[in-house]
Structure formats: structure tokens, C-alpha cells
Amino acid sequence: EWLGRGVILQENYKEIPMDKVRDIRTFIKRMEYLGKKEGEGKKEAENTDFYHNLDRVTDTIYQNKNRVERGTFERIEENTLKSAHYSHMKVESIVEAMDGYDEMGTIWRNIIQPLADAEGKRFTMMADYRRQFKQILDKNLPGGLDRLADQEYTLIDQSGGEHSIDGEKMISMALNWGNEGNRDRLARSFEGQGITHRDIEQFLNENMEKGHWDFVVDVWGLIDSYWPQIADLYKDWTGAVPEKILPAPIQTKFGIISGGYYPIVYDPESTRYAKVQEEKEAAAEIMGPQFVTAATRNGHTKARNGFAGGKLLLDLDVIDKHISNVIQDLSYGRAIAQVNRLISNDQFQNAVKETWGSAANKQFKSWLVGVARPDPPLANYGEKILRRFRLGTTIANMGFKVTTAM
């Protein structure tokens, strides 16, 4: 009761009586114990559900093995194009057969349904994000982003040298000026051009209009709106409460603004580190919510410390890429982990191997990787068109199956 009233905040710690210190220690230990037991109870319940579902799934696979001729998968593999779209269709067909063609059967509900539900959540979140971003644009930058690229500004460095900066890069610089980590990265991105921290600060103060700053503040606010969900998923994944990146105030000619978080993204053309960063993202499909982690102080610090002579990517596409990736993690993260745990389990893999062959297990894994990260780095424009076609078809197939259950 004494601690709950906040008395400790009103007293110098040197003046707190020893009995109260013991009370504090007991209180903290008790809270720690209750928190641990609560986490253990939740984990135990999750494990009970998992193994119950695992038994049901593998029992179903064995029960229906005689309804599907052994070797069917191998023939499908030989006679089907190996694109991501057809790979998805093969997994869907395999699941239906394993379920004995039972509509919305046990295996479907444990493998396909969680991902279909996640896609529905992602679709809703993306639509809401697009609506909010359009409102931010319309309110603060009526001319849109294309107009920014046509506007040229001049940054004068400490030696009097002039550097041409277009409007999009200027606002990208301002977005990276909201916390100390990004400021440091931005300043070091310009080191080779003789541009200092103070030069950047002066350039932004002289050239950023109120609409520009309002846009920046609103974008920080939009990114920050995902923090409660980010913290919740991060805690589920790691067991720890994440630290939030602290904003750094900015003095502008319109007054002081509070600053905010913005993702550290390096230009892939500027350094090998940026390319490695991109490759690691592409390889981390089902290993955890990497974009959610990047938004925490720990992830942000790793990105900052990983700098190896690269330059920040001063492109407003960073906003869309970051929020889209965070939404992907938030919507799919738990479902991907759930399905991955199931298809990676020895009991499941043995059941599939004995009834369908080892190739089927590989197909499940590669399919899940494609669902977890639908937008890997692409080699050319043609791949973008094919990916959009594949992803649209995948969503349509999942959506069709979901509607049949309603």
C-alpha cells in the first residue's frame, strides 16, 4: 500500500527506513514471482494446445493415407511449373488430400486457416495505413511527393561549398533528424562531402516550411502508432519488454518539435554492409519478427553500430517499406510461428514422410517462407509483375477458403 501510494517518489532513498526497504524488496520479489508464474502458465497452456493439435493433425494424416496414392506428390512435382504460385497451390492440394478432402478439415484449420486469418488482418491494416498516409499527404503536401522531387534547395557547407538537395531528400533528412541515432547516421552519410552536423541543422532550419515539418511530425506519429502492438509482439517473442527509442527535440523557426523514431535504412549502392543488411532480411523470413525488432532500441542500436561507411537511403519510399514490413510482422508473426512450429516438429515430418514422401516436407517449408516474406528483393521489373500476380492469386485462394467457413 505504501509503495502503491508512490511515497517512495517523495523521499530521499537515504532516508527510507530499513523496514520499508525490506517491504520494497519483498514487493518486487512477489511481483517478479507472479509475473514468472503467469508466463509459465500461459506457456504451459500453449504447449498443451499445441501437442493436442499436433496429435490430431498426424492422426488425420495417417487415417487418410490410403485415400491418396503414394508418390502423387512426386508426379505433381515433375509435371508442374516451379513458380511460387503453383507451389502454393500444391501445398493447398496436399493439405486437402491429407484431410481426406474434408472441407475445412483438421489439417487445413491448423496450417492454412491461421495464415488466411493473418492475411485478412494484414489487408485491413494496410488499408487503414494507406488511408492515414493519404490524409497526411493531402493535409501537409497538397502537391504530393512527385512535386517534392522537382523542388531544388541548396545546402551550404562550412567551407562555403554548395550542394543541391531536392525536396524529397530534404524531408528524408528531416525524418532522420528526430533522434540521436539517426542524426549520427545522417551526419556520417555526408562526411565525405564536407557537410557537418551543424550544416545539416542549418539547412533544415532555413528551408523546411511549416507544411514540411507538419508532414514529418505526422509521419513520426503514424509510425509510433504501431508501438503498442510492436511491444506486445516483441514481448511474446523474447519474453522481455522492449525499450523505446527516445526522440530528440528539434528547434525550428516555427517552434520546438519533439522528434521521433524513423527506421535506419542504408542505400544498397553505397556499401557492402547495406547489401548484407538486405540479404539478411531476405534470409530471415521465418526466424522472427525482424522489422518489429528493428523498431526497438536494441534493434535500432544494432543498425546504428553496424554502420560501415554506408549512406542512409534518403528516399520517402522508406516510409511505405517500413510500415508495410511492420504490418507484415504484426499480422503474420504469430501465425507464422504457430505453423512453422507444427511443420518443423518431428512427429509431423515423420507422418508426412511416411505417407507422402520427404519432398512434401520441403514443399511445406518453402511455401511457408514465401508466405512469411512475400516481397523479397527482386532482380527486375518482370519479377515484380509476376510476384503481384502470384500474391493476388494466393490471397484470392486463401480468401475463397475463408469465406466458405462463414
PDB file of N, CA and C in Angstrom, residues 272-328:
ATOM      1  N   ARG A 272      28.896  -2.326 -48.951  1.00  0.00           N
ATOM      2  CA  ARG A 272      28.633  -3.755 -48.850  1.00  0.00           C
ATOM      3  C   ARG A 272      27.748  -4.055 -47.651  1.00  0.00           C
ATOM      4  N   TYR A 273      27.888  -3.274 -46.569  1.00  0.00           N
ATOM      5  CA  TYR A 273      27.085  -3.528 -45.370  1.00  0.00           C
ATOM      6  C   TYR A 273      25.601  -3.419 -45.685  1.00  0.00           C
ATOM      7  N   ALA A 274      25.223  -2.423 -46.493  1.00  0.00           N
ATOM      8  CA  ALA A 274      23.813  -2.247 -46.832  1.00  0.00           C
ATOM      9  C   ALA A 274      23.299  -3.453 -47.597  1.00  0.00           C
ATOM     10  N   LYS A 275      24.135  -4.004 -48.470  1.00  0.00           N
ATOM     11  CA  LYS A 275      23.727  -5.180 -49.233  1.00  0.00           C
ATOM     12  C   LYS A 275      23.580  -6.389 -48.306  1.00  0.00           C
ATOM     13  N   VAL A 276      24.500  -6.503 -47.347  1.00  0.00           N
ATOM     14  CA  VAL A 276      24.407  -7.594 -46.372  1.00  0.00           C
ATOM     15  C   VAL A 276      23.140  -7.436 -45.536  1.00  0.00           C
ATOM     16  N   GLN A 277      22.825  -6.190 -45.150  1.00  0.00           N
ATOM     17  CA  GLN A 277      21.611  -5.910 -44.391  1.00  0.00           C
ATOM     18  C   GLN A 277      20.385  -6.390 -45.155  1.00  0.00           C
ATOM     19  N   GLU A 278      20.330  -6.097 -46.431  1.00  0.00           N
ATOM     20  CA  GLU A 278      19.205  -6.500 -47.268  1.00  0.00           C
ATOM     21  C   GLU A 278      19.143  -8.022 -47.406  1.00  0.00           C
ATOM     22  N   GLU A 279      20.330  -8.652 -47.571  1.00  0.00           N
ATOM     23  CA  GLU A 279      20.371 -10.106 -47.718  1.00  0.00           C
ATOM     24  C   GLU A 279      19.926 -10.800 -46.428  1.00  0.00           C
ATOM     25  N   LYS A 280      20.310 -10.244 -45.279  1.00  0.00           N
ATOM     26  CA  LYS A 280      19.905 -10.835 -44.002  1.00  0.00           C
ATOM     27  C   LYS A 280      18.402 -10.762 -43.828  1.00  0.00           C
ATOM     28  N   GLU A 281      17.803  -9.629 -44.238  1.00  0.00           N
ATOM     29  CA  GLU A 281      16.357  -9.502 -44.162  1.00  0.00           C
ATOM     30  C   GLU A 281      15.690 -10.564 -45.020  1.00  0.00           C
ATOM     31  N   ALA A 282      16.248 -10.776 -46.211  1.00  0.00           N
ATOM     32  CA  ALA A 282      15.665 -11.746 -47.129  1.00  0.00           C
ATOM     33  C   ALA A 282      15.789 -13.168 -46.598  1.00  0.00           C
ATOM     34  N   ALA A 283      16.828 -13.427 -45.806  1.00  0.00           N
ATOM     35  CA  ALA A 283      17.078 -14.779 -45.297  1.00  0.00           C
ATOM     36  C   ALA A 283      16.387 -15.053 -43.965  1.00  0.00           C
ATOM     37  N   ALA A 284      15.760 -14.024 -43.382  1.00  0.00           N
ATOM     38  CA  ALA A 284      15.207 -14.159 -42.035  1.00  0.00           C
ATOM     39  C   ALA A 284      13.698 -14.368 -42.030  1.00  0.00           C
ATOM     40  N   GLU A 285      13.180 -14.947 -43.100  1.00  0.00           N
ATOM     41  CA  GLU A 285      11.745 -14.988 -43.310  1.00  0.00           C
ATOM     42  C   GLU A 285      10.959 -15.507 -42.119  1.00  0.00           C
ATOM     43  N   ILE A 286      11.338 -16.647 -41.577  1.00  0.00           N
ATOM     44  CA  ILE A 286      10.510 -17.248 -40.527  1.00  0.00           C
ATOM     45  C   ILE A 286      11.282 -17.413 -39.232  1.00  0.00           C
ATOM     46  N   MET A 287      12.297 -16.582 -39.047  1.00  0.00           N
ATOM     47  CA  MET A 287      13.111 -16.673 -37.832  1.00  0.00           C
ATOM     48  C   MET A 287      12.645 -15.694 -36.761  1.00  0.00           C
ATOM     49  N   GLY A 288      11.633 -14.873 -37.044  1.00  0.00           N
ATOM     50  CA  GLY A 288      11.148 -13.931 -36.049  1.00  0.00           C
ATOM     51  C   GLY A 288      10.732 -12.632 -36.706  1.00  0.00           C
ATOM     52  N   PRO A 289      10.068 -11.766 -35.933  1.00  0.00           N
ATOM     53  CA  PRO A 289       9.585 -10.501 -36.478  1.00  0.00           C
ATOM     54  C   PRO A 289      10.705  -9.477 -36.597  1.00  0.00           C
ATOM     55  N   GLN A 290      11.517  -9.561 -37.684  1.00  0.00           N
ATOM     56  CA  GLN A 290      12.716  -8.740 -37.766  1.00  0.00           C
ATOM     57  C   GLN A 290      12.435  -7.253 -37.866  1.00  0.00           C
ATOM     58  N   PHE A 291      11.313  -6.866 -38.489  1.00  0.00           N
ATOM     59  CA  PHE A 291      11.044  -5.440 -38.644  1.00  0.00           C
ATOM     60  C   PHE A 291      10.464  -4.849 -37.372  1.00  0.00           C
ATOM     61  N   VAL A 292       9.728  -5.660 -36.628  1.00  0.00           N
ATOM     62  CA  VAL A 292       9.271  -5.242 -35.305  1.00  0.00           C
ATOM     63  C   VAL A 292      10.466  -5.046 -34.394  1.00  0.00           C
ATOM     64  N   THR A 293      11.420  -5.982 -34.422  1.00  0.00           N
ATOM     65  CA  THR A 293      12.616  -5.873 -33.589  1.00  0.00           C
ATOM     66  C   THR A 293      13.420  -4.627 -33.929  1.00  0.00           C
ATOM     67  N   ALA A 294      13.498  -4.293 -35.212  1.00  0.00           N
ATOM     68  CA  ALA A 294      14.275  -3.125 -35.636  1.00  0.00           C
ATOM     69  C   ALA A 294      13.728  -1.838 -35.059  1.00  0.00           C
ATOM     70  N   ALA A 295      12.435  -1.801 -34.716  1.00  0.00           N
ATOM     71  CA  ALA A 295      11.817  -0.589 -34.186  1.00  0.00           C
ATOM     72  C   ALA A 295      12.080  -0.401 -32.704  1.00  0.00           C
ATOM     73  N   THR A 296      12.705  -1.395 -32.034  1.00  0.00           N
ATOM     74  CA  THR A 296      13.034  -1.272 -30.624  1.00  0.00           C
ATOM     75  C   THR A 296      14.412  -0.630 -30.483  1.00  0.00           C
ATOM     76  N   ARG A 297      14.722  -0.225 -29.266  1.00  0.00           N
ATOM     77  CA  ARG A 297      16.008   0.425 -29.041  1.00  0.00           C
ATOM     78  C   ARG A 297      17.164  -0.512 -29.341  1.00  0.00           C
ATOM     79  N   ASN A 298      16.999  -1.796 -28.991  1.00  0.00           N
ATOM     80  CA  ASN A 298      18.058  -2.765 -29.232  1.00  0.00           C
ATOM     81  C   ASN A 298      18.316  -2.937 -30.725  1.00  0.00           C
ATOM     82  N   GLY A 299      17.231  -3.106 -31.490  1.00  0.00           N
ATOM     83  CA  GLY A 299      17.381  -3.273 -32.934  1.00  0.00           C
ATOM     84  C   GLY A 299      17.936  -2.036 -33.589  1.00  0.00           C
ATOM     85  N   HIS A 300      17.492  -0.874 -33.115  1.00  0.00           N
ATOM     86  CA  HIS A 300      17.965   0.395 -33.667  1.00  0.00           C
ATOM     87  C   HIS A 300      19.457   0.576 -33.399  1.00  0.00           C
ATOM     88  N   THR A 301      19.882   0.162 -32.212  1.00  0.00           N
ATOM     89  CA  THR A 301      21.300   0.261 -31.853  1.00  0.00           C
ATOM     90  C   THR A 301      22.147  -0.625 -32.743  1.00  0.00           C
ATOM     91  N   LYS A 302      21.659  -1.835 -33.027  1.00  0.00           N
ATOM     92  CA  LYS A 302      22.399  -2.736 -33.908  1.00  0.00           C
ATOM     93  C   LYS A 302      22.562  -2.132 -35.290  1.00  0.00           C
ATOM     94  N   ALA A 303      21.494  -1.518 -35.793  1.00  0.00           N
ATOM     95  CA  ALA A 303      21.565  -0.885 -37.116  1.00  0.00           C
ATOM     96  C   ALA A 303      22.550   0.270 -37.105  1.00  0.00           C
ATOM     97  N   ARG A 304      22.557   1.026 -36.002  1.00  0.00           N
ATOM     98  CA  ARG A 304      23.464   2.163 -35.898  1.00  0.00           C
ATOM     99  C   ARG A 304      24.912   1.689 -35.800  1.00  0.00           C
ATOM    100  N   ASN A 305      25.155   0.666 -34.965  1.00  0.00           N
ATOM    101  CA  ASN A 305      26.513   0.174 -34.766  1.00  0.00           C
ATOM    102  C   ASN A 305      27.035  -0.593 -35.973  1.00  0.00           C
ATOM    103  N   GLY A 306      26.115  -1.056 -36.810  1.00  0.00           N
ATOM    104  CA  GLY A 306      26.527  -1.819 -37.979  1.00  0.00           C
ATOM    105  C   GLY A 306      27.044  -0.968 -39.109  1.00  0.00           C
ATOM    106  N   PHE A 307      26.990   0.353 -38.951  1.00  0.00           N
ATOM    107  CA  PHE A 307      27.425   1.258 -40.000  1.00  0.00           C
ATOM    108  C   PHE A 307      28.883   0.997 -40.380  1.00  0.00           C
ATOM    109  N   ALA A 308      29.122   0.889 -41.689  1.00  0.00           N
ATOM    110  CA  ALA A 308      30.490   0.638 -42.151  1.00  0.00           C
ATOM    111  C   ALA A 308      30.771   1.470 -43.392  1.00  0.00           C
ATOM    112  N   GLY A 309      30.594   2.779 -43.248  1.00  0.00           N
ATOM    113  CA  GLY A 309      30.886   3.674 -44.354  1.00  0.00           C
ATOM    114  C   GLY A 309      29.742   3.869 -45.322  1.00  0.00           C
ATOM    115  N   GLY A 310      28.567   3.320 -45.023  1.00  0.00           N
ATOM    116  CA  GLY A 310      27.436   3.457 -45.922  1.00  0.00           C
ATOM    117  C   GLY A 310      26.707   4.775 -45.715  1.00  0.00           C
ATOM    118  N   LYS A 311      25.798   5.044 -46.630  1.00  0.00           N
ATOM    119  CA  LYS A 311      24.992   6.261 -46.560  1.00  0.00           C
ATOM    120  C   LYS A 311      23.531   5.872 -46.344  1.00  0.00           C
ATOM    121  N   LEU A 312      22.820   6.710 -45.584  1.00  0.00           N
ATOM    122  CA  LEU A 312      21.400   6.477 -45.404  1.00  0.00           C
ATOM    123  C   LEU A 312      20.668   6.637 -46.728  1.00  0.00           C
ATOM    124  N   LEU A 313      19.631   5.835 -46.902  1.00  0.00           N
ATOM    125  CA  LEU A 313      18.801   5.934 -48.092  1.00  0.00           C
ATOM    126  C   LEU A 313      17.817   7.078 -47.886  1.00  0.00           C
ATOM    127  N   LEU A 314      18.017   8.186 -48.602  1.00  0.00           N
ATOM    128  CA  LEU A 314      17.170   9.368 -48.469  1.00  0.00           C
ATOM    129  C   LEU A 314      16.080   9.321 -49.527  1.00  0.00           C
ATOM    130  N   ASP A 315      15.129   8.451 -49.298  1.00  0.00           N
ATOM    131  CA  ASP A 315      14.058   8.170 -50.235  1.00  0.00           C
ATOM    132  C   ASP A 315      12.789   7.955 -49.420  1.00  0.00           C
ATOM    133  N   LEU A 316      11.702   8.647 -49.756  1.00  0.00           N
ATOM    134  CA  LEU A 316      10.484   8.534 -48.968  1.00  0.00           C
ATOM    135  C   LEU A 316       9.783   7.196 -49.136  1.00  0.00           C
ATOM    136  N   ASP A 317      10.246   6.369 -50.075  1.00  0.00           N
ATOM    137  CA  ASP A 317       9.725   5.010 -50.166  1.00  0.00           C
ATOM    138  C   ASP A 317      10.043   4.211 -48.904  1.00  0.00           C
ATOM    139  N   VAL A 318      11.025   4.692 -48.129  1.00  0.00           N
ATOM    140  CA  VAL A 318      11.384   4.037 -46.868  1.00  0.00           C
ATOM    141  C   VAL A 318      10.164   3.960 -45.952  1.00  0.00           C
ATOM    142  N   ILE A 319       9.318   4.986 -45.967  1.00  0.00           N
ATOM    143  CA  ILE A 319       8.127   5.014 -45.103  1.00  0.00           C
ATOM    144  C   ILE A 319       7.225   3.827 -45.420  1.00  0.00           C
ATOM    145  N   ASP A 320       6.897   3.688 -46.695  1.00  0.00           N
ATOM    146  CA  ASP A 320       5.984   2.630 -47.109  1.00  0.00           C
ATOM    147  C   ASP A 320       6.582   1.252 -46.857  1.00  0.00           C
ATOM    148  N   LYS A 321       7.855   1.105 -47.169  1.00  0.00           N
ATOM    149  CA  LYS A 321       8.504  -0.199 -46.975  1.00  0.00           C
ATOM    150  C   LYS A 321       8.522  -0.570 -45.500  1.00  0.00           C
ATOM    151  N   HIS A 322       8.867   0.390 -44.656  1.00  0.00           N
ATOM    152  CA  HIS A 322       8.963   0.101 -43.223  1.00  0.00           C
ATOM    153  C   HIS A 322       7.604  -0.271 -42.640  1.00  0.00           C
ATOM    154  N   ILE A 323       6.591   0.559 -42.887  1.00  0.00           N
ATOM    155  CA  ILE A 323       5.280   0.296 -42.296  1.00  0.00           C
ATOM    156  C   ILE A 323       4.675  -0.983 -42.860  1.00  0.00           C
ATOM    157  N   SER A 324       4.862  -1.224 -44.156  1.00  0.00           N
ATOM    158  CA  SER A 324       4.363  -2.464 -44.753  1.00  0.00           C
ATOM    159  C   SER A 324       5.009  -3.679 -44.106  1.00  0.00           C
ATOM    160  N   ASN A 325       6.310  -3.606 -43.851  1.00  0.00           N
ATOM    161  CA  ASN A 325       7.021  -4.722 -43.234  1.00  0.00           C
ATOM    162  C   ASN A 325       6.604  -4.924 -41.777  1.00  0.00           C
ATOM    163  N   VAL A 326       6.388  -3.817 -41.061  1.00  0.00           N
ATOM    164  CA  VAL A 326       5.928  -3.921 -39.674  1.00  0.00           C
ATOM    165  C   VAL A 326       4.539  -4.550 -39.637  1.00  0.00           C
ATOM    166  N   ILE A 327       3.672  -4.126 -40.545  1.00  0.00           N
ATOM    167  CA  ILE A 327       2.325  -4.709 -40.621  1.00  0.00           C
ATOM    168  C   ILE A 327       2.416  -6.200 -40.953  1.00  0.00           C
ATOM    169  N   GLN A 328       3.345  -6.558 -41.837  1.00  0.00           N
ATOM    170  CA  GLN A 328       3.546  -7.977 -42.162  1.00  0.00           C
ATOM    171  C   GLN A 328       3.903  -8.766 -40.905  1.00  0.00           C
TER     172      GLN A 328
END
